[in-house]
């Protein structure tokens, strides 16, 4: 019977790893609040058309990786698990008439995404993203603000060395001509291209630029650059984004290969990498401007920009840097144990009162000897044990500080206050109740 496993490409986040995710979620929520973003949640599945239209039918994400849900009934709809958050958020923006809210609308969401990809290190079929969207601001200042927010997130997470790779991929005015010049560049070499790249040449030549196939390196190095082909307004926008980044003291590297995999991007495109890890399909996060998306999904033309930062890869990077241990699941502050193994009711009662007072407390509900109860409290890294013994007849208990090794008699009525005080000084590193 023990043959069931988590589906391929997914994994259980066991408590230690979940604590690492929780820490990142807390940093994300706190940063988003400080920067004025409002949290929302969209369903983890949508009509498949939201992604087909929004992300683009000729993208890897839709063509190869979309997790489609086969309808069991006569339902006409075809559903898909969300491969990325932006299309669903923009769908919600339109559905709920957010165009009438004060603009721009700044939204944030953190949750699981799904891609039916070939699983490998750092690439899962279910993974988590911290997502930020600003809808209704044409930039360029907000483009820089978002990139700075991404950097701040990595810094607070413990990855201060993360680099910004920046590009502009133009818009509807200049990109079509550029794509034709790309086609013209690759066409004479079509026969030599790897199969995947030959397909892309036909259908989405921009994607050739971010090919990870080493056979493409030389050809790509000589390819025309979009930044040389931008129209006037896109060129002005791009240089203003760079000026704003400069004013914020954010370094970046111009990288023509950052074209992003999704159709909806326009102008600013960026990705975050650890130094030396770019070109290895190990982007920690990425984002860009999507000025055409709201209209594409049926709303009024409205500009937008956002990013999605992959939490799984951050946890992997922190673990690889040996910083993963910094995240420890918090143990209980206090464990209530007793000299009489059978007297579980009073231990439960005391722990319940402590919890009602806001203290993380656990009662030892086993029927073990006192010494064993004490051992297991220490193993859990509890700061205090409350020992219930004969003193209870006078309304007192023993309070033992496991870190300081000290012990004192405390009135049961005063226990919560003492523990709150002791917990505060523990958290400030002084120890002692
Ligand atoms: P993308 O929209 O593909 O640029 O994804 C944004 C970020 O999500 C990436 O930079 C990764 O950090 C993360 N990500 C994307 N796909 C996966 C995956 N299959 N497994 C883990 N993380 C992913």
Coordinates of C-alpha atoms and ligand atoms in Angstrom, one line a residue:
X1 CA 0.0 0.0 0.0
X2 CA 3.0 2.3 0.4
X3 CA 3.5 2.8 -3.3
X4 CA 1.7 6.2 -3.7
X5 CA 4.0 9.0 -4.4
X6 CA 3.6 12.8 -5.0
X7 CA 3.1 13.3 -8.8
X8 CA 6.2 13.6 -10.9
X9 CA 7.5 17.1 -10.9
X10 CA 5.8 18.0 -7.6
X11 CA 7.0 17.6 -4.1
X12 CA 5.7 17.9 -0.6
X13 CA 6.9 20.9 1.3
X14 CA 7.8 19.3 4.6
X15 CA 7.8 21.5 7.7
X16 CA 11.4 22.6 7.4
X17 CA 11.0 23.6 3.7
X18 CA 7.6 25.1 4.4
X19 CA 9.1 27.3 7.1
X20 CA 11.6 28.6 4.4
X21 CA 8.7 29.4 2.1
X22 CA 6.7 31.0 4.9
X23 CA 9.7 33.3 5.6
X24 CA 9.8 34.3 1.9
X25 CA 6.0 34.9 1.9
X26 CA 6.3 37.1 4.9
X27 CA 9.0 39.2 3.4
X28 CA 7.0 39.4 0.2
X29 CA 3.8 40.5 2.0
X30 CA 5.6 43.0 4.1
X31 CA 7.5 44.5 1.1
X32 CA 4.4 44.7 -1.0
X33 CA 2.5 46.5 1.8
X34 CA 5.3 49.0 2.2
X35 CA 5.3 49.7 -1.5
X36 CA 1.5 50.1 -1.6
X37 CA 0.3 46.9 -3.2
X38 CA -3.0 45.2 -2.4
X39 CA -3.2 41.5 -2.1
X40 CA -5.6 39.4 -4.1
X41 CA -6.1 35.8 -5.0
X42 CA -7.4 34.5 -8.3
X43 CA -8.4 30.9 -8.9
X44 CA -5.6 28.4 -9.7
X45 CA -7.5 27.5 -12.9
X46 CA -9.1 29.6 -15.6
X47 CA -10.7 29.1 -18.9
X48 CA -7.9 27.9 -21.1
X49 CA -8.6 30.7 -23.5
X50 CA -7.4 33.2 -20.9
X51 CA -3.9 31.8 -21.3
X52 CA -4.1 30.9 -24.9
X53 CA -5.1 34.5 -25.7
X54 CA -3.2 36.2 -23.0
X55 CA 0.1 34.3 -22.9
X56 CA 0.0 33.5 -26.6
X57 CA -0.9 30.3 -28.4
X58 CA 2.6 29.9 -30.0
X59 CA 4.6 29.9 -26.7
X60 CA 6.1 27.0 -24.9
X61 CA 4.0 27.8 -21.9
X62 CA 0.8 27.3 -23.8
X63 CA 1.8 24.9 -26.5
X64 CA 3.8 22.4 -24.5
X65 CA 3.4 23.2 -20.8
X66 CA -0.3 24.1 -20.2
X67 CA -1.8 21.7 -17.6
X68 CA -5.2 21.2 -19.2
X69 CA -8.1 19.9 -17.1
X70 CA -10.2 17.4 -19.0
X71 CA -13.9 18.2 -18.3
X72 CA -15.7 15.2 -17.0
X73 CA -19.2 16.4 -18.0
X74 CA -20.7 18.1 -21.0
X75 CA -19.3 21.4 -19.7
X76 CA -18.4 23.4 -22.8
X77 CA -15.5 25.2 -21.1
X78 CA -12.0 24.0 -21.4
X79 CA -10.0 24.8 -18.2
X80 CA -6.3 24.9 -17.5
X81 CA -4.2 25.3 -14.3
X82 CA -2.5 28.7 -14.3
X83 CA 1.0 28.6 -15.7
X84 CA 1.6 32.2 -14.6
X85 CA -0.3 34.8 -12.6
X86 CA -0.6 37.8 -14.9
X87 CA -3.2 36.7 -17.4
X88 CA -5.6 35.7 -14.5
X89 CA -5.0 39.0 -12.6
X90 CA -5.7 41.0 -15.8
X91 CA -8.8 38.9 -16.4
X92 CA -9.9 39.9 -12.8
X93 CA -9.0 43.5 -13.4
X94 CA -11.4 43.6 -16.4
X95 CA -14.1 41.5 -14.8
X96 CA -14.3 43.6 -11.7
X97 CA -14.2 47.0 -13.5
X98 CA -10.9 48.0 -11.8
X99 CA -10.5 50.5 -14.7
X100 CA -12.8 52.7 -12.6
X101 CA -10.6 52.5 -9.5
X102 CA -7.9 55.1 -8.9
X103 CA -5.1 54.2 -11.4
X104 CA -2.7 52.6 -11.3
X105 CA -4.0 49.5 -9.6
X106 CA -1.2 47.8 -7.7
X107 CA -1.8 44.2 -7.0
X108 CA 0.2 41.3 -5.5
X109 CA -0.3 37.6 -5.2
X110 CA 1.8 34.7 -4.0
X111 CA 0.8 31.1 -4.8
X112 CA 1.4 28.0 -6.8
X113 CA 1.7 27.9 -10.6
X114 CA 1.6 24.8 -12.9
X115 CA 3.6 23.9 -16.0
X116 CA 3.6 20.5 -17.6
X117 CA 7.3 20.7 -18.2
X118 CA 10.0 18.0 -18.1
X119 CA 11.0 18.1 -14.5
X120 CA 14.7 18.7 -13.6
X121 CA 16.7 20.5 -10.9
X122 CA 14.9 23.8 -10.1
X123 CA 12.1 23.1 -12.6
X124 CA 8.9 21.7 -11.2
X125 CA 5.4 21.1 -12.4
X126 CA 4.1 22.9 -9.4
X127 CA 6.1 25.9 -8.2
X128 CA 5.5 29.1 -6.3
X129 CA 5.7 32.7 -7.3
X130 CA 5.7 36.0 -5.6
X131 CA 3.9 38.2 -8.1
X132 CA 3.6 42.0 -8.5
X133 CA 1.5 43.9 -11.0
X134 CA 0.9 47.6 -11.7
X135 CA -1.9 48.2 -14.1
X136 CA -2.7 51.6 -15.5
X137 CA 0.8 53.3 -15.4
X138 CA 2.7 53.7 -18.7
X139 CA 6.0 54.2 -17.0
X140 CA 8.9 54.7 -17.3
X141 CA 9.5 55.5 -13.6
X142 CA 7.4 52.6 -12.4
X143 CA 9.4 50.2 -14.5
X144 CA 12.5 51.2 -12.4
X145 CA 10.5 51.1 -9.2
X146 CA 9.4 47.5 -9.8
X147 CA 12.9 46.3 -10.7
X148 CA 14.1 48.0 -7.4
X149 CA 11.3 46.2 -5.5
X150 CA 12.5 42.9 -7.0
X151 CA 16.1 43.6 -5.8
X152 CA 14.9 44.6 -2.4
X153 CA 13.1 41.2 -2.1
X154 CA 16.2 39.2 -2.9
X155 CA 18.3 41.3 -0.6
X156 CA 15.9 40.8 2.3
X157 CA 15.7 37.1 1.5
X158 CA 19.5 36.8 1.8
X159 CA 20.5 37.0 -1.9
X160 CA 22.1 40.4 -2.1
X161 CA 24.2 39.6 -5.1
X162 CA 21.3 39.0 -7.5
X163 CA 21.9 40.7 -10.9
X164 CA 19.4 42.5 -13.1
X165 CA 19.4 41.6 -16.8
X166 CA 17.6 44.3 -18.8
X167 CA 16.3 44.6 -22.3
X168 CA 13.6 46.3 -24.3
X169 CA 11.6 44.2 -26.7
X170 CA 9.8 47.1 -28.4
X171 CA 6.1 47.3 -29.2
X172 CA 3.6 46.8 -32.0
X173 CA 5.2 49.7 -33.9
X174 CA 8.8 48.5 -34.1
X175 CA 8.8 44.8 -33.2
X176 CA 7.2 43.4 -36.4
X177 CA 10.0 44.9 -38.6
X178 CA 12.6 43.6 -36.2
X179 CA 11.2 40.1 -36.3
X180 CA 11.4 40.2 -40.1
X181 CA 15.1 41.2 -39.8
X182 CA 15.6 38.3 -37.4
X183 CA 14.0 35.9 -39.8
X184 CA 16.2 37.2 -42.6
X185 CA 19.3 36.7 -40.4
X186 CA 18.5 33.1 -39.5
X187 CA 16.9 32.0 -42.8
X188 CA 20.1 31.3 -44.6
X189 CA 21.1 29.0 -41.7
X190 CA 17.7 27.3 -41.4
X191 CA 19.1 23.9 -42.5
X192 CA 21.8 23.9 -39.8
X193 CA 19.4 24.9 -37.0
X194 CA 18.5 22.3 -34.3
X195 CA 14.9 21.1 -34.8
X196 CA 13.4 23.2 -31.9
X197 CA 15.1 26.3 -33.3
X198 CA 13.9 25.6 -36.8
X199 CA 10.3 25.4 -35.6
X200 CA 10.8 28.7 -33.7
X201 CA 12.1 30.4 -36.8
X202 CA 8.8 29.7 -38.4
X203 CA 6.6 30.6 -35.6
X204 CA 8.2 32.8 -33.0
X205 CA 11.7 33.9 -34.1
X206 CA 12.2 36.1 -31.1
X207 CA 12.6 33.0 -29.0
X208 CA 15.7 31.9 -31.0
X209 CA 17.6 34.6 -29.1
X210 CA 17.1 33.0 -25.7
X211 CA 17.9 29.5 -27.1
X212 CA 20.0 27.6 -24.6
X213 CA 21.4 25.3 -27.3
X214 CA 25.2 25.9 -27.5
X215 CA 25.1 25.4 -31.2
X216 CA 23.2 28.7 -31.4
X217 CA 25.7 30.8 -29.5
X218 CA 27.7 32.1 -32.5
X219 CA 24.7 32.8 -34.7
X220 CA 22.9 34.6 -31.9
X221 CA 25.9 36.7 -31.1
X222 CA 25.8 38.3 -34.5
X223 CA 22.0 38.6 -34.7
X224 CA 20.4 42.0 -35.1
X225 CA 19.6 43.6 -31.8
X226 CA 16.2 44.9 -31.0
X227 CA 17.7 47.8 -29.0
X228 CA 19.1 49.0 -32.4
X229 CA 15.7 48.7 -34.0
X230 CA 13.4 50.4 -31.5
X231 CA 11.1 53.1 -32.7
X232 CA 11.5 56.6 -31.2
X233 CA 8.9 56.3 -28.4
X234 CA 10.3 52.8 -27.3
X235 CA 13.8 54.2 -27.4
X236 CA 12.9 57.2 -25.2
X237 CA 11.0 54.9 -22.8
X238 CA 14.0 52.6 -22.5
X239 CA 16.5 55.3 -21.9
X240 CA 14.2 56.9 -19.3
X241 CA 13.9 53.5 -17.5
X242 CA 17.7 53.3 -17.4
X243 CA 18.0 56.9 -16.1
X244 CA 15.6 56.0 -13.3
X245 CA 17.5 52.9 -12.4
X246 CA 20.7 55.0 -12.3
X247 CA 19.0 57.5 -10.0
X248 CA 18.1 54.6 -7.7
X249 CA 21.6 53.2 -7.8
X250 CA 20.5 49.9 -9.3
X251 CA 23.1 48.3 -11.5
X252 CA 22.0 46.2 -14.5
X253 CA 23.4 44.4 -17.5
X254 CA 21.9 45.0 -20.9
X255 CA 21.1 41.6 -22.3
X256 CA 19.5 41.2 -25.8
X257 CA 18.7 37.6 -25.0
X258 CA 16.1 38.5 -22.4
X259 CA 13.1 38.3 -24.6
X260 CA 10.8 36.5 -22.1
X261 CA 8.8 33.5 -23.3
X262 CA 5.3 35.0 -23.3
X263 CA 3.7 37.0 -26.1
X264 CA 2.2 39.7 -24.0
X265 CA 5.4 41.6 -23.2
X266 CA 6.2 45.0 -24.7
X267 CA 9.1 47.3 -24.1
X268 CA 10.8 46.7 -20.7
X269 CA 11.8 43.1 -20.1
X270 CA 14.0 42.0 -17.2
X271 CA 15.2 38.9 -15.4
X272 CA 17.0 38.3 -12.1
X273 CA 20.0 35.8 -11.9
X274 CA 22.6 34.9 -9.4
X275 CA 26.1 36.0 -10.8
X276 CA 27.4 33.6 -13.3
X277 CA 24.2 31.6 -13.5
X278 CA 22.5 33.3 -16.4
X279 CA 22.2 31.2 -19.6
X280 CA 21.5 28.1 -17.5
X281 CA 17.7 28.4 -17.5
X282 CA 18.0 29.2 -13.8
X283 CA 16.4 32.6 -13.7
X284 CA 15.3 33.4 -10.2
X285 CA 12.6 35.7 -11.5
X286 CA 11.5 37.9 -14.3
X287 CA 9.0 40.3 -15.6
X288 CA 8.2 43.1 -17.9
X289 CA 5.7 45.5 -19.4
X290 CA 2.5 44.3 -21.1
X291 CA 0.9 47.3 -22.6
X292 CA -1.3 45.3 -24.9
X293 CA -2.6 42.6 -22.6
X294 CA -5.7 44.3 -21.0
X295 CA -7.0 45.0 -24.5
X296 CA -6.1 41.5 -25.7
X297 CA -8.3 40.1 -23.0
X298 CA -11.2 42.4 -23.8
X299 CA -10.6 45.5 -21.7
X300 CA -9.9 49.1 -22.7
X301 CA -6.3 49.7 -23.8
X302 CA -4.4 50.0 -20.5
X303 CA -0.7 49.7 -19.9
X304 CA 0.7 47.3 -17.3
X305 CA 4.0 46.0 -15.8
X306 CA 4.8 43.2 -13.4
X307 CA 7.1 40.5 -12.3
X308 CA 7.0 36.9 -11.0
X309 CA 9.8 35.7 -8.7
X310 CA 10.2 32.0 -8.3
X311 CA 10.3 31.0 -4.6
X312 CA 11.5 27.4 -5.1
X313 CA 14.7 28.6 -6.7
X314 CA 15.4 31.1 -4.0
X315 CA 15.1 28.3 -1.4
X316 CA 17.4 26.1 -3.5
X317 CA 19.9 29.0 -3.8
X318 CA 19.8 29.7 -0.1
X319 CA 20.3 26.1 0.7
X320 CA 23.2 25.8 -1.7
X321 CA 24.8 28.9 0.0
X322 CA 24.5 27.1 3.3
X323 CA 22.0 29.8 4.5
X324 CA 19.0 27.5 4.5
X325 CA 19.7 26.5 8.2
X326 CA 19.0 30.1 9.2
X327 CA 15.3 29.3 8.7
X328 CA 14.2 27.1 11.6
X329 CA 10.7 26.2 12.4
X330 CA 9.9 28.0 15.6
X331 CA 9.5 25.6 18.5
X332 CA 7.0 26.2 21.2
X333 CA 7.9 28.8 23.8
X334 CA 6.7 26.7 26.6
X335 CA 5.9 23.0 27.2
X336 CA 3.7 22.1 30.2
X337 CA 4.9 18.9 31.8
X338 CA 3.9 17.2 35.1
X339 CA 5.2 15.0 37.9
X340 CA 2.1 12.9 37.7
X341 CA 2.0 11.3 34.2
X342 CA -1.7 10.6 34.5
X343 CA -2.7 14.2 35.2
X344 CA -3.1 15.2 31.6
X345 CA -6.3 17.3 32.2
X346 CA -4.5 19.9 34.3
X347 CA -1.6 20.1 31.9
X348 CA -4.0 20.6 29.0
X349 CA -5.9 23.2 31.0
X350 CA -2.7 25.2 31.8
X351 CA -1.5 25.1 28.1
X352 CA -4.9 26.1 26.9
X353 CA -4.9 29.2 29.1
X354 CA -1.4 30.1 28.0
X355 CA -2.4 29.8 24.3
X356 CA -5.5 32.0 25.0
X357 CA -3.0 34.6 26.4
X358 CA -1.1 34.5 23.1
X359 CA 1.8 32.2 24.1
X360 CA 3.0 29.3 21.9
X361 CA 2.5 26.5 24.4
X362 CA 2.2 22.8 24.2
X363 CA 1.1 20.3 26.9
X364 CA 2.8 17.0 27.1
X365 CA -0.2 14.7 26.8
X366 CA 1.7 11.4 26.9
X367 CA 1.8 9.3 30.0
X368 CA 5.5 9.4 30.4
X369 CA 7.8 10.0 33.3
X370 CA 8.7 13.6 34.1
X371 CA 12.3 13.1 32.9
X372 CA 11.2 11.9 29.5
X373 CA 8.8 14.8 29.2
X374 CA 11.6 17.2 30.0
X375 CA 13.9 15.6 27.4
X376 CA 11.4 15.9 24.6
X377 CA 10.7 19.6 25.5
X378 CA 14.4 20.3 25.2
X379 CA 14.6 18.4 21.9
X380 CA 11.9 20.7 20.5
X381 CA 13.9 23.8 21.5
X382 CA 11.3 25.0 23.9
X383 CA 12.5 28.0 25.9
X384 CA 10.6 27.2 29.0
X385 CA 9.0 24.2 30.7
X386 CA 6.2 24.7 33.2
X387 CA 6.3 21.8 35.7
X388 CA 3.1 20.9 37.5
X389 CA 3.7 19.2 40.8
X390 CA 2.7 19.3 44.5
X391 CA 3.0 23.1 44.5
X392 CA -0.2 23.3 42.6
X393 CA -2.1 22.8 45.9
X394 CA -1.0 26.3 46.8
X395 CA -1.7 27.7 43.3
X396 CA 2.0 27.6 42.1
X397 CA 4.0 25.9 39.4
X398 CA 7.7 25.6 38.7
X399 CA 8.9 27.6 35.7
X400 CA 12.2 26.4 34.3
X401 CA 14.2 28.4 31.7
X402 CA 15.9 25.7 29.6
X403 CA 18.4 28.1 28.0
X404 CA 19.5 29.8 31.3
X405 CA 19.1 26.6 33.3
X406 CA 17.3 28.5 36.1
X407 CA 14.1 27.6 37.8
X408 CA 11.6 29.6 39.9
X409 CA 8.3 29.1 41.7
X410 CA 5.6 31.1 40.0
X411 CA 1.9 31.6 40.9
X412 CA -0.3 30.0 38.2
X413 CA -2.2 33.4 38.0
X414 CA 1.1 35.1 37.1
X415 CA 2.4 32.5 34.7
X416 CA 1.3 34.0 31.4
X417 CA 2.7 37.4 32.3
X418 CA 6.0 35.8 33.3
X419 CA 6.2 33.8 30.1
X420 CA 5.4 36.8 27.9
X421 CA 8.1 38.8 29.7
X422 CA 10.6 35.9 29.4
X423 CA 9.8 35.3 25.7
X424 CA 10.5 39.0 25.0
X425 CA 13.9 38.9 26.6
X426 CA 14.7 35.6 24.8
X427 CA 13.8 37.2 21.5
X428 CA 16.1 40.1 22.3
X429 CA 18.9 37.6 23.0
X430 CA 19.2 38.2 26.7
X431 CA 17.7 35.0 28.0
X432 CA 16.2 34.4 31.4
X433 CA 12.6 34.9 32.7
Ligands
LIG1 P1 8.8 32.9 -16.2 O1 7.4 33.6 -16.3 O2 8.9 31.7 -16.9 O3 9.9 33.9 -16.4 O4 8.9 32.5 -14.6 C1 9.2 33.4 -13.6 C2 10.0 32.7 -12.6 O5 9.3 31.6 -12.0 C3 11.3 32.1 -13.1 O6 12.3 33.1 -13.2 C4 11.5 31.0 -12.1 O7 12.2 31.5 -11.0 C5 10.2 30.6 -11.8 N1 9.8 29.4 -12.5 C6 9.3 29.3 -13.8 N2 9.0 28.1 -14.2 C7 9.4 27.3 -13.1 C8 9.4 25.9 -12.9 N3 8.9 25.0 -13.8 N4 9.9 25.4 -11.7 C9 10.3 26.3 -10.7 N5 10.4 27.6 -10.9 C10 9.9 28.1 -12.1

